[in-house]
């Protein structure tokens, strides 16, 4: 019937809508208790809950005001009451000594709660008893915040084939709950769980897991915690701790051990976590040679001889196991002293140079001798001078052989007759030129 009536009257639905808006507006303007809608606070701090009664016409009579705490739905506890005649009252023992009125006036019954606790969170209602309108109220929601206590740590594990927890990150007793992320270059995954405390705080825990290897030891994983109370994310990096048995190698052998060498040594290197507990040197041929001295992971040969022509073995142990490595050394004959070799080389080179010098000198002397012989003794094809006035057009050098017969001389005196049985006469001319003239 109502629907039919409204449909028969034009604009009736508009009237109904206007009435609804008017009622809403009256409800808004009739709100006489002014409070803050929401506040945030931290433990051990203080907070002011403000309340003020607004009476535009001054027709409302205030009887008393109360602050009512609602920690959860359905629970209402008076924590502070003010009466203009009877004064203040604080009936809730959990707020005793922590709550106080700021102005002691009905029109402005604001309170302060000190030494806040996480359990103080909830709704706080400022409620007036008035005449003639009855009770008037306004509600403020108090949100308690807590900064989490963040931490990150590694879990020492042993290298293996199963996925295990290698690092943990925790954001304890925070409100609201924190979120945790991991940043890592190693392959792995994480799981997160949370636990609520009796005071409304939340503890968030996250575990990072992987299959650990020796190569993962010392690598970094980073935990990042984000939470409302923090200005920026909390970041902390930790280094993984993976334990494993030793792996061993030997260094120092240069394939040049010769008899008499005094600077030969071997070094046993081990990669292990934790550090090796023992390092042992042995020889495959039996006891270590007398010329060998062992100092931890170093084996030093004081003087190389045939006794070190063997196989040396280094064994390393830690709590997770043992490992060994061996190397065979070969000893060659003694090498010449570099200084004596240099001396011998110098002598050889000097002897060769001296020999070359002698050969060159002999060659020069032979050449000069041959030249002088050719100049002093003419060959059979040359003519010989027959007199002082004779001319032959040849040069016989400093030495010339002249043949004179006594018959020639006598012939010049005796008319060219007579004979001379004397033999040939050899004479030497000094400094003669081509004409037979004597020179200086």
Short mmCIF file of C-alpha atoms in Angstrom, two decimals:
data_model
loop_
_atom_site.label_atom_id
_atom_site.label_comp_id
_atom_site.label_asym_id
_atom_site.label_seq_id
_atom_site.Cartn_x
_atom_site.Cartn_y
_atom_site.Cartn_z
CA UNK A 1 0.00 0.00 0.00
CA UNK A 2 2.80 2.44 0.87
CA UNK A 3 4.47 1.68 -2.42
CA UNK A 4 1.24 2.33 -4.29
CA UNK A 5 0.67 5.52 -2.38
CA UNK A 6 4.11 6.84 -3.14
CA UNK A 7 3.75 5.95 -6.78
CA UNK A 8 0.50 7.87 -7.00
CA UNK A 9 2.13 11.04 -5.60
CA UNK A 10 4.68 12.66 -7.96
CA UNK A 11 8.00 13.54 -6.31
CA UNK A 12 7.34 11.51 -3.20
CA UNK A 13 10.66 9.64 -3.56
CA UNK A 14 12.46 12.96 -3.69
CA UNK A 15 10.85 13.94 -0.41
CA UNK A 16 11.95 10.71 1.20
CA UNK A 17 15.56 11.22 0.09
CA UNK A 18 15.59 14.78 1.41
CA UNK A 19 14.30 13.56 4.75
CA UNK A 20 17.05 11.00 4.99
CA UNK A 21 19.73 13.61 4.27
CA UNK A 22 18.24 15.91 6.88
CA UNK A 23 18.36 13.21 9.51
CA UNK A 24 21.99 12.47 8.65
CA UNK A 25 22.90 16.13 8.86
CA UNK A 26 21.18 16.40 12.23
CA UNK A 27 23.15 13.43 13.43
CA UNK A 28 26.40 15.09 12.39
CA UNK A 29 25.61 18.45 13.88
CA UNK A 30 24.26 16.87 17.03
CA UNK A 31 27.69 15.31 17.81
CA UNK A 32 28.66 17.25 20.93
CA UNK A 33 31.71 15.30 22.18
CA UNK A 34 34.84 16.12 20.23
CA UNK A 35 37.75 13.63 20.35
CA UNK A 36 40.59 12.46 18.09
CA UNK A 37 39.72 9.47 15.99
CA UNK A 38 43.07 7.64 16.24
CA UNK A 39 46.40 7.98 18.05
CA UNK A 40 49.69 6.08 17.89
CA UNK A 41 52.10 5.64 20.77
CA UNK A 42 55.09 3.56 21.89
CA UNK A 43 55.74 1.66 25.12
CA UNK A 44 57.16 3.68 28.06
CA UNK A 45 55.93 6.90 26.46
CA UNK A 46 52.95 9.11 27.38
CA UNK A 47 49.84 9.97 25.40
CA UNK A 48 47.16 12.68 25.84
CA UNK A 49 43.54 11.68 25.12
CA UNK A 50 41.70 14.93 24.44
CA UNK A 51 37.94 15.36 24.96
CA UNK A 52 35.71 18.45 24.78
CA UNK A 53 31.99 18.96 25.11
CA UNK A 54 30.44 21.32 22.53
CA UNK A 55 27.06 22.86 23.50
CA UNK A 56 26.01 25.49 21.03
CA UNK A 57 22.83 26.56 22.81
CA UNK A 58 23.99 26.09 26.39
CA UNK A 59 20.85 24.13 27.21
CA UNK A 60 22.59 20.85 28.18
CA UNK A 61 23.48 20.25 31.81
CA UNK A 62 26.60 18.12 32.39
CA UNK A 63 26.44 15.76 35.33
CA UNK A 64 29.74 13.82 35.14
CA UNK A 65 32.24 12.43 32.63
CA UNK A 66 33.89 9.02 32.41
CA UNK A 67 36.68 7.45 30.34
CA UNK A 68 35.87 3.89 29.36
CA UNK A 69 38.57 1.50 28.02
CA UNK A 70 37.65 -1.27 25.60
CA UNK A 71 40.72 -3.51 25.07
CA UNK A 72 38.61 -5.99 23.10
CA UNK A 73 35.09 -6.08 21.84
CA UNK A 74 32.60 -6.67 24.62
CA UNK A 75 34.84 -5.57 27.47
CA UNK A 76 34.30 -2.10 29.04
CA UNK A 77 36.29 -0.82 32.03
CA UNK A 78 36.10 2.62 33.66
CA UNK A 79 39.59 3.98 34.10
CA UNK A 80 38.84 7.61 35.07
CA UNK A 81 35.72 9.42 36.38
CA UNK A 82 35.26 13.12 37.11
CA UNK A 83 32.36 14.60 39.09
CA UNK A 84 32.12 18.35 39.81
CA UNK A 85 31.22 17.63 43.44
CA UNK A 86 32.91 14.34 44.28
CA UNK A 87 36.04 14.95 42.24
CA UNK A 88 38.26 12.37 40.49
CA UNK A 89 38.16 8.61 40.61
CA UNK A 90 40.36 5.92 39.01
CA UNK A 91 38.65 2.61 39.54
CA UNK A 92 40.88 0.38 37.31
CA UNK A 93 43.95 -0.83 39.18
CA UNK A 94 45.96 -1.48 36.00
CA UNK A 95 45.97 2.28 35.32
CA UNK A 96 46.51 3.37 38.90
CA UNK A 97 49.23 5.98 39.10
CA UNK A 98 49.48 6.16 35.29
CA UNK A 99 46.35 8.17 34.38
CA UNK A 100 45.43 11.75 35.35
CA UNK A 101 43.00 14.51 34.31
CA UNK A 102 44.70 17.49 32.67
CA UNK A 103 42.19 20.31 33.43
CA UNK A 104 39.69 19.10 36.08
CA UNK A 105 36.80 20.57 34.14
CA UNK A 106 33.68 18.88 32.83
CA UNK A 107 33.85 20.81 29.58
CA UNK A 108 37.42 19.61 28.93
CA UNK A 109 38.08 16.30 30.69
CA UNK A 110 41.24 15.33 28.75
CA UNK A 111 43.48 12.72 30.37
CA UNK A 112 47.13 11.66 30.13
CA UNK A 113 48.30 8.07 30.34
CA UNK A 114 51.97 7.68 31.28
CA UNK A 115 54.41 4.77 31.09
CA UNK A 116 52.40 3.15 28.34
CA UNK A 117 52.27 -0.58 27.91
CA UNK A 118 51.57 -2.61 24.81
CA UNK A 119 48.46 -3.93 26.56
CA UNK A 120 47.04 -0.37 26.76
CA UNK A 121 45.99 -0.54 23.12
CA UNK A 122 42.23 -0.38 22.46
CA UNK A 123 39.29 2.04 22.22
CA UNK A 124 38.95 4.88 24.75
CA UNK A 125 35.49 6.46 25.00
CA UNK A 126 34.87 9.86 26.59
CA UNK A 127 31.26 9.58 27.84
CA UNK A 128 29.16 12.37 29.37
CA UNK A 129 26.10 11.99 31.55
CA UNK A 130 23.87 14.98 30.59
CA UNK A 131 20.43 16.33 31.17
CA UNK A 132 18.06 16.29 29.42
CA UNK A 133 19.59 14.53 26.38
CA UNK A 134 21.17 11.62 28.30
CA UNK A 135 24.62 10.21 27.55
CA UNK A 136 26.89 11.76 24.90
CA UNK A 137 30.20 10.16 23.85
CA UNK A 138 33.16 10.15 21.51
CA UNK A 139 35.73 7.36 20.93
CA UNK A 140 39.47 7.44 20.26
CA UNK A 141 41.37 4.36 19.08
CA UNK A 142 44.83 4.04 20.63
CA UNK A 143 47.28 2.03 18.52
CA UNK A 144 50.33 0.84 20.35
CA UNK A 145 53.42 0.46 18.16
CA UNK A 146 56.62 -1.40 18.97
CA UNK A 147 59.91 -1.37 17.15
CA UNK A 148 61.13 -4.92 16.63
CA UNK A 149 64.42 -6.19 17.96
CA UNK A 150 66.16 -7.37 14.80
CA UNK A 151 68.94 -9.93 14.63
CA UNK A 152 70.61 -12.22 12.11
CA UNK A 153 73.01 -15.09 12.69
CA UNK A 154 74.60 -18.02 10.86
CA UNK A 155 74.26 -21.68 11.68
CA UNK A 156 77.47 -23.70 11.39
CA UNK A 157 76.81 -26.76 9.24
CA UNK A 158 78.78 -29.54 7.56
CA UNK A 159 79.02 -29.87 3.80
CA UNK A 160 76.67 -32.55 2.57
CA UNK A 161 73.87 -33.50 0.21
CA UNK A 162 70.78 -32.40 2.18
CA UNK A 163 69.17 -28.97 2.49
CA UNK A 164 69.73 -27.53 5.98
CA UNK A 165 69.27 -24.22 7.78
CA UNK A 166 72.41 -22.11 7.32
CA UNK A 167 71.17 -18.69 8.57
CA UNK A 168 68.35 -17.25 10.69
CA UNK A 169 66.80 -13.78 10.88
CA UNK A 170 64.37 -12.54 13.54
CA UNK A 171 62.26 -9.44 14.19
CA UNK A 172 61.12 -9.89 17.79
CA UNK A 173 58.26 -8.20 19.66
CA UNK A 174 57.25 -5.78 16.99
CA UNK A 175 53.87 -4.25 16.33
CA UNK A 176 52.63 -4.40 13.67
CA UNK A 177 54.31 -7.57 12.44
CA UNK A 178 57.49 -7.12 10.38
CA UNK A 179 58.24 -8.60 6.98
CA UNK A 180 61.56 -10.38 6.27
CA UNK A 181 63.32 -10.79 2.93
CA UNK A 182 66.61 -12.46 1.97
CA UNK A 183 69.21 -11.35 -0.55
CA UNK A 184 71.75 -14.03 -1.49
CA UNK A 185 74.01 -15.02 -4.37
CA UNK A 186 73.95 -18.69 -3.33
CA UNK A 187 71.15 -20.97 -4.37
CA UNK A 188 68.65 -21.58 -1.62
CA UNK A 189 65.21 -20.76 -0.22
CA UNK A 190 63.67 -19.50 3.00
CA UNK A 191 60.65 -20.07 5.23
CA UNK A 192 59.00 -17.57 7.61
CA UNK A 193 56.86 -18.01 10.73
CA UNK A 194 55.36 -15.64 13.32
CA UNK A 195 54.32 -15.82 16.97
CA UNK A 196 51.94 -13.42 18.76
CA UNK A 197 52.76 -12.27 22.27
CA UNK A 198 50.28 -11.69 25.12
CA UNK A 199 50.75 -7.93 24.83
CA UNK A 200 49.85 -7.78 21.13
CA UNK A 201 53.37 -7.83 19.75
CA UNK A 202 54.46 -10.25 17.04
CA UNK A 203 57.78 -12.05 16.60
CA UNK A 204 58.68 -12.97 13.02
CA UNK A 205 61.35 -15.57 12.27
CA UNK A 206 62.84 -16.58 8.94
CA UNK A 207 65.27 -19.40 8.10
CA UNK A 208 67.50 -19.64 5.02
CA UNK A 209 68.18 -23.14 3.69
CA UNK A 210 70.50 -24.67 1.09
CA UNK A 211 72.57 -27.77 0.31
CA UNK A 212 75.95 -26.63 1.69
CA UNK A 213 79.24 -27.20 -0.13
CA UNK A 214 82.82 -26.27 0.69
CA UNK A 215 82.60 -23.45 -1.87
CA UNK A 216 79.72 -21.85 0.10
CA UNK A 217 81.88 -21.28 3.16
CA UNK A 218 82.42 -17.54 3.69
CA UNK A 219 79.78 -16.45 1.19
CA UNK A 220 77.31 -13.76 2.29
CA UNK A 221 73.55 -13.82 2.71
CA UNK A 222 71.65 -10.66 3.68
CA UNK A 223 68.55 -10.34 5.85
CA UNK A 224 66.28 -7.31 5.31
CA UNK A 225 63.54 -6.41 7.85
CA UNK A 226 60.80 -3.94 6.97
CA UNK A 227 58.40 -2.63 9.61
CA UNK A 228 56.14 0.38 10.07
CA UNK A 229 58.06 1.93 12.93
CA UNK A 230 61.38 1.91 11.04
CA UNK A 231 62.40 4.84 8.88
CA UNK A 232 64.18 2.47 6.51
CA UNK A 233 64.59 -1.31 6.22
CA UNK A 234 67.01 -2.93 8.61
CA UNK A 235 69.74 -4.77 6.68
CA UNK A 236 72.37 -7.16 7.99
CA UNK A 237 74.75 -9.49 6.11
CA UNK A 238 76.26 -12.66 7.55
CA UNK A 239 78.90 -15.04 6.22
CA UNK A 240 78.03 -18.70 5.92
CA UNK A 241 79.99 -21.19 8.01
CA UNK A 242 80.32 -24.54 6.23
CA UNK A 243 82.72 -27.14 7.66
CA UNK A 244 84.39 -29.79 5.50
CA UNK A 245 87.34 -32.25 5.58
CA UNK A 246 90.75 -31.18 4.20
CA UNK A 247 91.84 -31.15 0.58
CA UNK A 248 95.66 -31.25 0.24
CA UNK A 249 98.28 -30.17 -2.31
CA UNK A 250 102.11 -29.94 -2.26
CA UNK A 251 104.05 -27.04 -3.76
CA UNK A 252 107.74 -26.13 -4.07
CA UNK A 253 109.20 -28.85 -6.27
CA UNK A 254 110.80 -27.29 -9.38
CA UNK A 255 112.21 -30.43 -11.09
CA UNK A 256 115.73 -29.16 -10.43
CA UNK A 257 116.97 -31.03 -7.38
CA UNK A 258 120.65 -31.86 -7.85
CA UNK A 259 123.24 -33.29 -5.50
CA UNK A 260 124.56 -30.60 -3.18
CA UNK A 261 121.65 -28.17 -3.52
CA UNK A 262 120.82 -26.52 -0.17
CA UNK A 263 117.66 -24.50 -0.79
CA UNK A 264 115.16 -27.24 -1.69
CA UNK A 265 111.84 -27.30 0.21
CA UNK A 266 108.26 -28.57 -0.06
CA UNK A 267 105.11 -26.87 1.28
CA UNK A 268 101.96 -28.79 2.21
CA UNK A 269 98.83 -26.68 1.59
CA UNK A 270 95.45 -27.70 3.01
CA UNK A 271 91.99 -26.27 2.45
CA UNK A 272 89.88 -27.22 5.45
CA UNK A 273 87.25 -25.90 7.88
CA UNK A 274 87.93 -26.02 10.74
CA UNK A 275 91.68 -25.58 10.48
CA UNK A 276 93.80 -28.76 10.36
CA UNK A 277 94.67 -30.31 13.68
CA UNK A 278 97.69 -32.32 12.44
CA UNK A 279 100.06 -32.26 9.46
CA UNK A 280 102.27 -35.33 8.99
CA UNK A 281 105.17 -35.84 6.52
CA UNK A 282 106.31 -39.34 5.54
CA UNK A 283 108.39 -40.94 2.77
CA UNK A 284 107.31 -43.87 0.66
CA UNK A 285 110.79 -45.40 0.95
CA UNK A 286 110.68 -45.52 4.76
CA UNK A 287 111.82 -43.01 7.42
CA UNK A 288 112.45 -39.45 6.35
CA UNK A 289 116.08 -38.86 5.23
CA UNK A 290 118.44 -37.39 7.82
CA UNK A 291 118.97 -34.27 5.71
CA UNK A 292 115.24 -33.42 5.90
CA UNK A 293 113.81 -31.07 8.54
CA UNK A 294 110.02 -30.77 9.12
CA UNK A 295 108.50 -27.55 10.49
CA UNK A 296 104.69 -27.85 10.52
CA UNK A 297 103.54 -27.95 6.93
CA UNK A 298 107.05 -27.18 5.58
CA UNK A 299 109.59 -29.86 4.66
CA UNK A 300 113.09 -28.44 4.17
CA UNK A 301 116.04 -30.31 2.65
CA UNK A 302 119.29 -29.07 4.16
CA UNK A 303 121.38 -30.68 1.45
CA UNK A 304 120.10 -32.66 -1.51
CA UNK A 305 121.57 -36.15 -1.90
CA UNK A 306 120.46 -39.52 -3.23
CA UNK A 307 118.44 -40.17 -0.06
CA UNK A 308 115.80 -37.60 -1.08
CA UNK A 309 115.33 -39.27 -4.44
CA UNK A 310 111.97 -40.62 -3.19
CA UNK A 311 108.24 -39.93 -2.83
CA UNK A 312 107.16 -37.55 -0.06
CA UNK A 313 103.63 -37.84 1.41
CA UNK A 314 101.76 -35.12 3.35
CA UNK A 315 98.66 -36.09 5.37
CA UNK A 316 96.32 -33.49 6.95
CA UNK A 317 93.54 -34.12 9.49
CA UNK A 318 90.68 -32.16 11.06
CA UNK A 319 87.59 -33.26 12.99
CA UNK A 320 85.73 -34.14 9.79
CA UNK A 321 88.35 -36.42 8.25
CA UNK A 322 91.81 -36.77 6.71
CA UNK A 323 93.34 -36.30 3.28
CA UNK A 324 96.80 -36.81 1.78
CA UNK A 325 98.86 -35.86 -1.24
CA UNK A 326 102.22 -37.13 -2.51
CA UNK A 327 104.97 -35.98 -4.86
CA UNK A 328 107.97 -37.83 -6.28
CA UNK A 329 111.28 -35.96 -6.38
CA UNK A 330 114.18 -36.81 -8.72
CA UNK A 331 117.82 -36.00 -7.87
CA UNK A 332 120.30 -35.32 -10.70
CA UNK A 333 124.13 -35.14 -10.69
CA UNK A 334 125.83 -32.12 -9.22
CA UNK A 335 126.08 -29.07 -11.43
CA UNK A 336 129.34 -27.11 -11.94
CA UNK A 337 129.88 -24.07 -9.84
CA UNK A 338 128.77 -21.12 -11.94
CA UNK A 339 131.86 -19.14 -10.84
CA UNK A 340 134.36 -21.89 -11.95
CA UNK A 341 132.47 -22.35 -15.21
CA UNK A 342 132.90 -18.67 -15.87
CA UNK A 343 136.61 -18.88 -15.18
CA UNK A 344 137.05 -21.83 -17.55
CA UNK A 345 135.12 -20.03 -20.24
CA UNK A 346 137.32 -16.98 -19.80
CA UNK A 347 140.48 -19.03 -20.10
CA UNK A 348 139.26 -20.77 -23.26
CA UNK A 349 138.26 -17.50 -24.91
CA UNK A 350 141.58 -15.89 -23.95
CA UNK A 351 143.55 -18.82 -25.37
CA UNK A 352 141.65 -18.63 -28.65
CA UNK A 353 142.33 -14.92 -28.93
CA UNK A 354 146.04 -15.44 -28.21
CA UNK A 355 146.24 -18.21 -30.82
CA UNK A 356 144.58 -16.02 -33.41
CA UNK A 357 147.04 -13.24 -32.63
CA UNK A 358 150.04 -15.58 -33.08
CA UNK A 359 148.68 -16.91 -36.38
CA UNK A 360 148.15 -13.37 -37.64
CA UNK A 361 151.71 -12.38 -36.62
CA UNK A 362 153.20 -15.40 -38.38
CA UNK A 363 151.24 -14.64 -41.54
CA UNK A 364 152.52 -11.05 -41.55
CA UNK A 365 156.15 -12.16 -41.12
CA UNK A 366 155.88 -14.73 -43.88
CA UNK A 367 154.39 -12.17 -46.24
CA UNK A 368 157.20 -9.68 -45.58
CA UNK A 369 159.89 -12.36 -45.99
CA UNK A 370 158.56 -13.38 -49.37
CA UNK A 371 158.47 -9.81 -50.59
CA UNK A 372 162.10 -9.19 -49.53
CA UNK A 373 163.26 -12.38 -51.22
CA UNK A 374 161.71 -11.38 -54.50
CA UNK A 375 163.40 -7.98 -54.35
CA UNK A 376 166.91 -9.27 -53.38
CA UNK A 377 167.33 -12.27 -55.78
CA UNK A 378 166.35 -11.79 -59.46
CA UNK A 379 165.00 -14.58 -61.49
CA UNK A 380 166.81 -16.28 -64.48
CA UNK A 381 165.08 -14.09 -66.99
CA UNK A 382 166.75 -10.93 -65.65
CA UNK A 383 170.04 -9.58 -67.22
CA UNK A 384 173.18 -8.94 -65.14
CA UNK A 385 175.39 -5.82 -65.43
CA UNK A 386 178.78 -6.48 -67.20
CA UNK A 387 180.64 -3.28 -66.43
CA UNK A 388 180.57 -0.06 -64.64
CA UNK A 389 179.15 1.63 -67.62
CA UNK A 390 176.72 -1.14 -68.43
CA UNK A 391 173.00 -0.65 -68.20
CA UNK A 392 170.38 -3.38 -67.97
CA UNK A 393 167.22 -1.53 -67.12
CA UNK A 394 166.62 -3.76 -64.00
CA UNK A 395 166.86 -3.19 -60.25
CA UNK A 396 168.64 -5.85 -58.25
CA UNK A 397 167.96 -4.44 -54.81
CA UNK A 398 170.49 -3.87 -52.12
CA UNK A 399 172.33 -7.03 -52.93
CA UNK A 400 173.80 -7.81 -56.42
CA UNK A 401 176.17 -10.46 -57.54
CA UNK A 402 178.90 -9.28 -59.96
CA UNK A 403 181.36 -11.56 -61.73
CA UNK A 404 184.81 -10.13 -62.51
CA UNK A 405 187.65 -12.03 -64.05
CA UNK A 406 191.30 -11.14 -63.51
CA UNK A 407 191.84 -11.60 -67.18
CA UNK A 408 189.48 -8.76 -67.85
CA UNK A 409 191.43 -6.52 -65.57
CA UNK A 410 194.73 -7.76 -66.90
CA UNK A 411 193.51 -7.39 -70.41
CA UNK A 412 192.99 -3.78 -69.80
CA UNK A 413 196.60 -3.53 -68.72
CA UNK A 414 198.31 -6.10 -70.90
CA UNK A 415 196.49 -5.71 -74.06
CA UNK A 416 193.76 -8.15 -73.25
CA UNK A 417 195.96 -11.22 -73.12
CA UNK A 418 196.57 -13.67 -70.38
CA UNK A 419 194.38 -15.88 -68.34
CA UNK A 420 193.06 -15.77 -64.73
CA UNK A 421 192.25 -19.00 -62.98
CA UNK A 422 190.77 -17.28 -59.95
CA UNK A 423 187.10 -18.16 -59.04
CA UNK A 424 184.18 -15.76 -59.08
CA UNK A 425 184.17 -12.84 -56.75
CA UNK A 426 180.95 -11.79 -54.84
CA UNK A 427 180.51 -8.23 -53.85
CA UNK A 428 177.64 -6.26 -52.25
CA UNK A 429 176.51 -2.84 -53.25
CA UNK A 430 174.74 -0.76 -50.70
CA UNK A 431 172.02 1.58 -51.86
CA UNK A 432 172.45 1.25 -55.60
CA UNK A 433 169.87 2.68 -57.90
CA UNK A 434 168.86 1.28 -61.27
CA UNK A 435 171.98 2.76 -63.02
CA UNK A 436 174.44 1.22 -60.56
CA UNK A 437 175.14 4.56 -58.91
CA UNK A 438 175.94 4.36 -55.20
CA UNK A 439 173.49 6.14 -52.97
CA UNK A 440 173.56 7.18 -49.33
#
